[in-house]
């Protein structure tokens, strides 16, 4: 199955609580870095703005008190300790302003009581979990949007337990999808997840594929053909020549003049239209590959 490249996927959350307003994107839209996705009307943002105003007002007051303290020190009315105290109060007020500015900047630097949600990266909106007027909380673990760069996708393939030892990281693969039956996508096995699914008895393998034209879309089904070198030789026959009955494989060995025998074979592996035989045939044997099932039934009768 085609999946998102989770290494290039970003979940977007709100840093403040509030109500969603003016959603500007829909599922599947392509967005660029910095593009506005939605607005959150937030009392927290209004509070951050108010804290900045209070801090700036206090800074002006402390600056005035420091100036007065310095003038009175010249006339011997204030002591040096009084000036030092005024200086400390002013320095603390400056720090409070800087902190209020940083907090406001972290949360979007908006002074209208709004938190602006922007795209941190370019890509497609692949998840959208909110609508207008949705109430959001900063401590909620649910993401609002998910953006994914679909220029690369993952192919998650199932490998049955019997074939686990036959696949390796780096093995070349061919991938086909239903919507493009004549097109083959090539890649390599990037990762083998060494955990067996207890129900289906399969292990997942991952293939990373380039997707510059966005033909491969998440949740599409795909067939994956893995190629590797077994360093062995075996006979190869058309898969159409095989007949499966009672847990065994058979082929029709042709002797000429309408004479054929049912011959059991043991297969080594099968890849699409080709099947490799382990035992039961020798080089030069003639087999029937067309209408094999019908002829098999007639010979059995």
Short mmCIF file of C-alpha atoms in Angstrom, two decimals:
data_model
loop_
_atom_site.label_atom_id
_atom_site.label_comp_id
_atom_site.label_asym_id
_atom_site.label_seq_id
_atom_site.Cartn_x
_atom_site.Cartn_y
_atom_site.Cartn_z
CA UNK A 1 0.00 0.00 0.00
CA UNK A 2 1.15 3.53 -0.75
CA UNK A 3 1.73 5.54 2.43
CA UNK A 4 2.96 8.99 3.43
CA UNK A 5 6.68 9.47 3.92
CA UNK A 6 6.42 10.00 7.67
CA UNK A 7 9.91 11.53 7.77
CA UNK A 8 8.53 14.38 5.63
CA UNK A 9 5.20 14.79 7.37
CA UNK A 10 4.33 17.59 9.79
CA UNK A 11 1.45 17.58 12.28
CA UNK A 12 0.20 21.08 13.13
CA UNK A 13 -1.20 21.98 16.54
CA UNK A 14 -2.50 25.18 18.11
CA UNK A 15 -0.24 26.66 20.79
CA UNK A 16 -3.20 28.48 22.38
CA UNK A 17 -6.80 27.71 23.25
CA UNK A 18 -9.64 29.38 21.39
CA UNK A 19 -12.13 29.03 18.54
CA UNK A 20 -11.18 28.24 14.94
CA UNK A 21 -12.24 30.89 12.44
CA UNK A 22 -11.67 31.47 8.75
CA UNK A 23 -10.17 28.14 7.63
CA UNK A 24 -8.47 28.91 4.33
CA UNK A 25 -7.52 25.41 3.07
CA UNK A 26 -9.24 22.13 2.33
CA UNK A 27 -8.12 18.51 2.33
CA UNK A 28 -5.80 17.85 -0.61
CA UNK A 29 -4.77 21.47 -1.15
CA UNK A 30 -1.12 22.25 -1.86
CA UNK A 31 0.26 24.91 0.48
CA UNK A 32 3.55 26.77 0.64
CA UNK A 33 5.69 27.45 3.69
CA UNK A 34 4.28 30.42 5.63
CA UNK A 35 0.82 30.25 4.06
CA UNK A 36 -2.05 30.98 6.45
CA UNK A 37 -4.17 27.90 7.15
CA UNK A 38 -6.64 29.22 9.73
CA UNK A 39 -7.22 31.82 12.45
CA UNK A 40 -7.84 31.07 16.14
CA UNK A 41 -9.70 33.72 18.16
CA UNK A 42 -8.04 33.39 21.53
CA UNK A 43 -8.38 35.06 24.92
CA UNK A 44 -4.86 33.79 25.64
CA UNK A 45 -3.49 35.84 22.74
CA UNK A 46 -5.41 38.87 24.02
CA UNK A 47 -3.82 38.23 27.41
CA UNK A 48 -0.32 38.07 25.92
CA UNK A 49 -0.93 41.39 24.17
CA UNK A 50 -2.24 42.93 27.38
CA UNK A 51 0.82 41.68 29.28
CA UNK A 52 3.05 43.47 26.79
CA UNK A 53 1.12 46.73 27.21
CA UNK A 54 1.33 46.46 31.02
CA UNK A 55 5.07 45.68 30.85
CA UNK A 56 5.78 48.63 28.53
CA UNK A 57 3.79 50.97 30.78
CA UNK A 58 5.72 49.76 33.83
CA UNK A 59 9.01 50.20 31.94
CA UNK A 60 8.17 53.87 31.27
CA UNK A 61 7.29 54.38 34.94
CA UNK A 62 10.52 52.76 36.16
CA UNK A 63 12.53 54.84 33.66
CA UNK A 64 10.93 58.00 35.03
CA UNK A 65 11.62 56.96 38.62
CA UNK A 66 15.25 56.22 37.74
CA UNK A 67 15.68 59.64 36.13
CA UNK A 68 14.17 61.32 39.20
CA UNK A 69 16.40 59.29 41.53
CA UNK A 70 19.51 60.41 39.63
CA UNK A 71 18.48 64.09 39.80
CA UNK A 72 17.72 63.87 43.52
CA UNK A 73 21.04 62.12 44.11
CA UNK A 74 22.79 65.17 42.69
CA UNK A 75 21.05 67.36 45.28
CA UNK A 76 21.93 64.92 48.07
CA UNK A 77 18.25 64.14 48.71
CA UNK A 78 18.62 60.53 47.50
CA UNK A 79 21.41 58.24 48.52
CA UNK A 80 23.40 55.99 46.20
CA UNK A 81 21.33 53.03 47.46
CA UNK A 82 18.14 54.78 46.29
CA UNK A 83 19.60 55.23 42.81
CA UNK A 84 20.76 51.62 42.71
CA UNK A 85 17.28 50.42 43.73
CA UNK A 86 15.68 52.51 40.99
CA UNK A 87 18.18 51.13 38.46
CA UNK A 88 17.37 47.53 39.45
CA UNK A 89 13.63 48.22 39.16
CA UNK A 90 14.13 49.69 35.70
CA UNK A 91 16.30 46.75 34.54
CA UNK A 92 13.64 44.33 35.73
CA UNK A 93 10.96 46.28 33.88
CA UNK A 94 13.03 46.12 30.65
CA UNK A 95 13.41 42.36 31.08
CA UNK A 96 9.66 41.99 31.60
CA UNK A 97 9.01 43.83 28.31
CA UNK A 98 11.45 41.57 26.45
CA UNK A 99 9.84 38.46 27.93
CA UNK A 100 6.35 39.66 26.98
CA UNK A 101 7.57 40.34 23.43
CA UNK A 102 9.15 36.89 23.15
CA UNK A 103 6.01 35.14 24.42
CA UNK A 104 3.90 37.09 21.93
CA UNK A 105 6.33 36.30 19.10
CA UNK A 106 6.35 32.57 19.91
CA UNK A 107 2.56 32.61 19.59
CA UNK A 108 2.45 34.45 16.29
CA UNK A 109 3.14 38.07 17.31
CA UNK A 110 -0.48 39.03 16.65
CA UNK A 111 -1.85 41.93 18.69
CA UNK A 112 -5.54 41.46 17.81
CA UNK A 113 -6.27 38.50 20.06
CA UNK A 114 -5.76 36.12 17.14
CA UNK A 115 -3.44 33.15 16.70
CA UNK A 116 -2.55 32.70 13.04
CA UNK A 117 -1.87 29.09 12.05
CA UNK A 118 0.70 29.00 9.23
CA UNK A 119 2.18 26.16 7.22
CA UNK A 120 5.68 25.38 8.57
CA UNK A 121 6.60 23.54 5.35
CA UNK A 122 5.35 23.26 1.79
CA UNK A 123 3.27 20.22 0.85
CA UNK A 124 -0.24 18.79 0.64
CA UNK A 125 -2.92 18.96 3.34
CA UNK A 126 -3.37 15.23 3.94
CA UNK A 127 -5.32 15.53 7.20
CA UNK A 128 -7.80 18.19 8.28
CA UNK A 129 -9.43 17.61 11.65
CA UNK A 130 -11.18 20.94 12.29
CA UNK A 131 -13.96 23.10 10.88
CA UNK A 132 -14.91 26.71 11.50
CA UNK A 133 -16.13 27.41 15.05
CA UNK A 134 -14.31 24.36 16.42
CA UNK A 135 -13.08 24.95 19.97
CA UNK A 136 -9.44 23.98 20.40
CA UNK A 137 -7.26 23.63 23.47
CA UNK A 138 -3.51 23.88 23.68
CA UNK A 139 -3.32 20.76 25.86
CA UNK A 140 -5.33 18.64 23.39
CA UNK A 141 -3.14 16.03 21.69
CA UNK A 142 -5.14 16.06 18.43
CA UNK A 143 -3.52 17.79 15.48
CA UNK A 144 -5.46 20.34 13.44
CA UNK A 145 -3.77 19.71 10.09
CA UNK A 146 -1.14 17.40 8.68
CA UNK A 147 1.09 18.45 5.79
CA UNK A 148 3.07 15.90 3.78
CA UNK A 149 5.55 16.32 0.96
CA UNK A 150 4.39 13.70 -1.55
CA UNK A 151 7.48 14.03 -3.73
CA UNK A 152 8.54 10.84 -1.97
CA UNK A 153 6.19 8.15 -0.69
CA UNK A 154 6.53 4.92 1.22
CA UNK A 155 5.35 1.59 -0.13
CA UNK A 156 4.40 -0.67 2.77
CA UNK A 157 4.45 -4.29 1.54
CA UNK A 158 3.47 -7.52 3.30
CA UNK A 159 5.90 -10.44 3.29
CA UNK A 160 4.54 -13.80 4.40
CA UNK A 161 6.40 -15.69 7.09
CA UNK A 162 7.61 -18.37 4.65
CA UNK A 163 9.40 -15.77 2.54
CA UNK A 164 10.90 -13.56 5.25
CA UNK A 165 14.40 -15.01 4.81
CA UNK A 166 14.28 -14.31 1.08
CA UNK A 167 14.02 -10.51 1.33
CA UNK A 168 16.80 -8.17 2.42
CA UNK A 169 17.42 -4.47 2.83
CA UNK A 170 18.68 -3.15 -0.49
CA UNK A 171 16.92 -5.73 -2.67
CA UNK A 172 15.60 -4.07 -5.86
CA UNK A 173 11.83 -4.00 -6.28
CA UNK A 174 9.29 -3.26 -8.97
CA UNK A 175 6.01 -1.61 -7.95
CA UNK A 176 2.77 -1.50 -9.95
CA UNK A 177 -0.54 0.23 -9.16
CA UNK A 178 -4.02 -0.37 -10.57
CA UNK A 179 -4.42 3.12 -12.03
CA UNK A 180 -1.20 2.79 -14.09
CA UNK A 181 -1.11 -0.91 -15.11
CA UNK A 182 1.54 -0.39 -17.81
CA UNK A 183 3.91 1.61 -15.63
CA UNK A 184 6.58 0.12 -13.38
CA UNK A 185 8.09 2.09 -10.48
CA UNK A 186 11.51 0.89 -9.36
CA UNK A 187 13.20 1.19 -5.99
CA UNK A 188 14.89 -0.75 -3.21
CA UNK A 189 13.82 -2.16 0.13
CA UNK A 190 14.68 0.56 2.62
CA UNK A 191 13.64 -1.09 5.89
CA UNK A 192 12.32 -4.39 7.19
CA UNK A 193 10.11 -4.09 10.27
CA UNK A 194 11.11 -7.12 12.32
CA UNK A 195 7.73 -7.58 13.98
CA UNK A 196 5.38 -10.32 12.79
CA UNK A 197 1.70 -9.46 12.65
CA UNK A 198 0.05 -12.11 14.87
CA UNK A 199 -3.14 -12.19 12.80
CA UNK A 200 -1.99 -12.09 9.19
CA UNK A 201 1.45 -13.62 9.85
CA UNK A 202 3.21 -11.05 7.68
CA UNK A 203 6.18 -8.74 8.16
CA UNK A 204 6.11 -5.22 6.75
CA UNK A 205 8.85 -4.03 4.43
CA UNK A 206 9.23 -0.43 3.35
CA UNK A 207 10.23 0.96 -0.01
CA UNK A 208 10.91 4.68 -0.56
CA UNK A 209 9.89 5.83 -4.05
CA UNK A 210 10.33 9.15 -5.79
CA UNK A 211 6.96 10.63 -6.79
CA UNK A 212 7.71 13.83 -8.75
CA UNK A 213 4.45 13.76 -10.74
CA UNK A 214 2.31 12.75 -7.71
CA UNK A 215 0.99 9.64 -9.48
CA UNK A 216 1.42 7.57 -6.31
CA UNK A 217 -1.22 8.64 -3.82
CA UNK A 218 -1.50 7.52 -0.16
CA UNK A 219 -3.81 4.55 0.51
CA UNK A 220 -3.51 3.24 -3.07
CA UNK A 221 -2.98 -0.50 -3.27
CA UNK A 222 0.23 -1.64 -4.94
CA UNK A 223 1.82 -4.93 -5.95
CA UNK A 224 5.52 -5.33 -5.19
CA UNK A 225 7.94 -7.70 -6.91
CA UNK A 226 11.22 -8.23 -5.04
CA UNK A 227 14.31 -9.41 -6.91
CA UNK A 228 17.35 -10.93 -5.27
CA UNK A 229 20.18 -13.29 -6.11
CA UNK A 230 19.81 -16.78 -4.68
CA UNK A 231 23.02 -18.01 -6.38
CA UNK A 232 21.18 -21.09 -7.60
CA UNK A 233 19.94 -22.34 -10.96
CA UNK A 234 16.55 -23.91 -11.56
CA UNK A 235 14.17 -24.66 -14.37
CA UNK A 236 11.66 -21.96 -15.23
CA UNK A 237 8.19 -22.61 -16.61
CA UNK A 238 5.15 -20.41 -17.34
CA UNK A 239 2.97 -20.06 -14.26
CA UNK A 240 -0.04 -20.87 -16.45
CA UNK A 241 1.25 -24.46 -16.74
CA UNK A 242 0.78 -25.09 -13.02
CA UNK A 243 -2.27 -26.84 -11.60
CA UNK A 244 -2.85 -26.78 -7.83
CA UNK A 245 -4.90 -29.58 -6.28
CA UNK A 246 -4.98 -31.16 -2.82
CA UNK A 247 -2.08 -29.07 -1.52
CA UNK A 248 0.22 -30.10 -4.38
CA UNK A 249 1.35 -28.61 -7.67
CA UNK A 250 1.17 -30.50 -10.96
CA UNK A 251 2.15 -29.96 -14.59
CA UNK A 252 1.11 -31.80 -17.76
CA UNK A 253 4.15 -33.50 -19.26
CA UNK A 254 3.62 -33.76 -23.04
CA UNK A 255 4.92 -36.83 -24.93
CA UNK A 256 3.52 -36.02 -28.37
CA UNK A 257 0.58 -37.35 -30.44
CA UNK A 258 -1.97 -36.20 -27.86
CA UNK A 259 -0.24 -38.10 -25.07
CA UNK A 260 0.34 -36.31 -21.73
CA UNK A 261 0.94 -37.33 -18.13
CA UNK A 262 0.09 -35.57 -14.89
CA UNK A 263 3.39 -34.95 -13.12
CA UNK A 264 3.78 -33.60 -9.56
CA UNK A 265 6.36 -30.84 -9.10
CA UNK A 266 7.85 -28.93 -6.22
CA UNK A 267 8.16 -25.22 -6.85
CA UNK A 268 11.04 -23.08 -5.66
CA UNK A 269 9.36 -19.72 -6.13
CA UNK A 270 6.88 -17.93 -8.32
CA UNK A 271 7.06 -14.38 -9.73
CA UNK A 272 4.06 -13.33 -11.79
CA UNK A 273 4.14 -15.22 -15.10
CA UNK A 274 7.27 -17.21 -14.17
CA UNK A 275 7.61 -20.14 -11.79
CA UNK A 276 10.88 -21.80 -10.80
CA UNK A 277 10.81 -25.57 -10.32
CA UNK A 278 12.79 -27.38 -7.62
CA UNK A 279 11.99 -31.02 -8.51
CA UNK A 280 9.77 -32.96 -10.88
CA UNK A 281 11.04 -31.78 -14.28
CA UNK A 282 14.29 -31.93 -16.22
CA UNK A 283 15.67 -29.71 -18.92
CA UNK A 284 14.11 -30.45 -22.31
CA UNK A 285 10.77 -31.71 -20.97
CA UNK A 286 7.75 -30.44 -22.88
CA UNK A 287 4.79 -29.21 -20.85
CA UNK A 288 1.33 -27.89 -21.67
CA UNK A 289 0.88 -24.24 -20.63
CA UNK A 290 -2.45 -23.41 -22.30
CA UNK A 291 -5.77 -24.72 -20.98
CA UNK A 292 -3.78 -26.75 -18.46
CA UNK A 293 -6.60 -26.84 -15.90
CA UNK A 294 -9.19 -28.13 -18.39
CA UNK A 295 -6.84 -30.81 -19.74
CA UNK A 296 -5.89 -31.79 -16.18
CA UNK A 297 -9.57 -32.34 -15.37
CA UNK A 298 -10.09 -34.46 -18.52
CA UNK A 299 -7.07 -36.64 -17.74
CA UNK A 300 -8.31 -37.17 -14.20
CA UNK A 301 -11.65 -38.31 -15.56
#
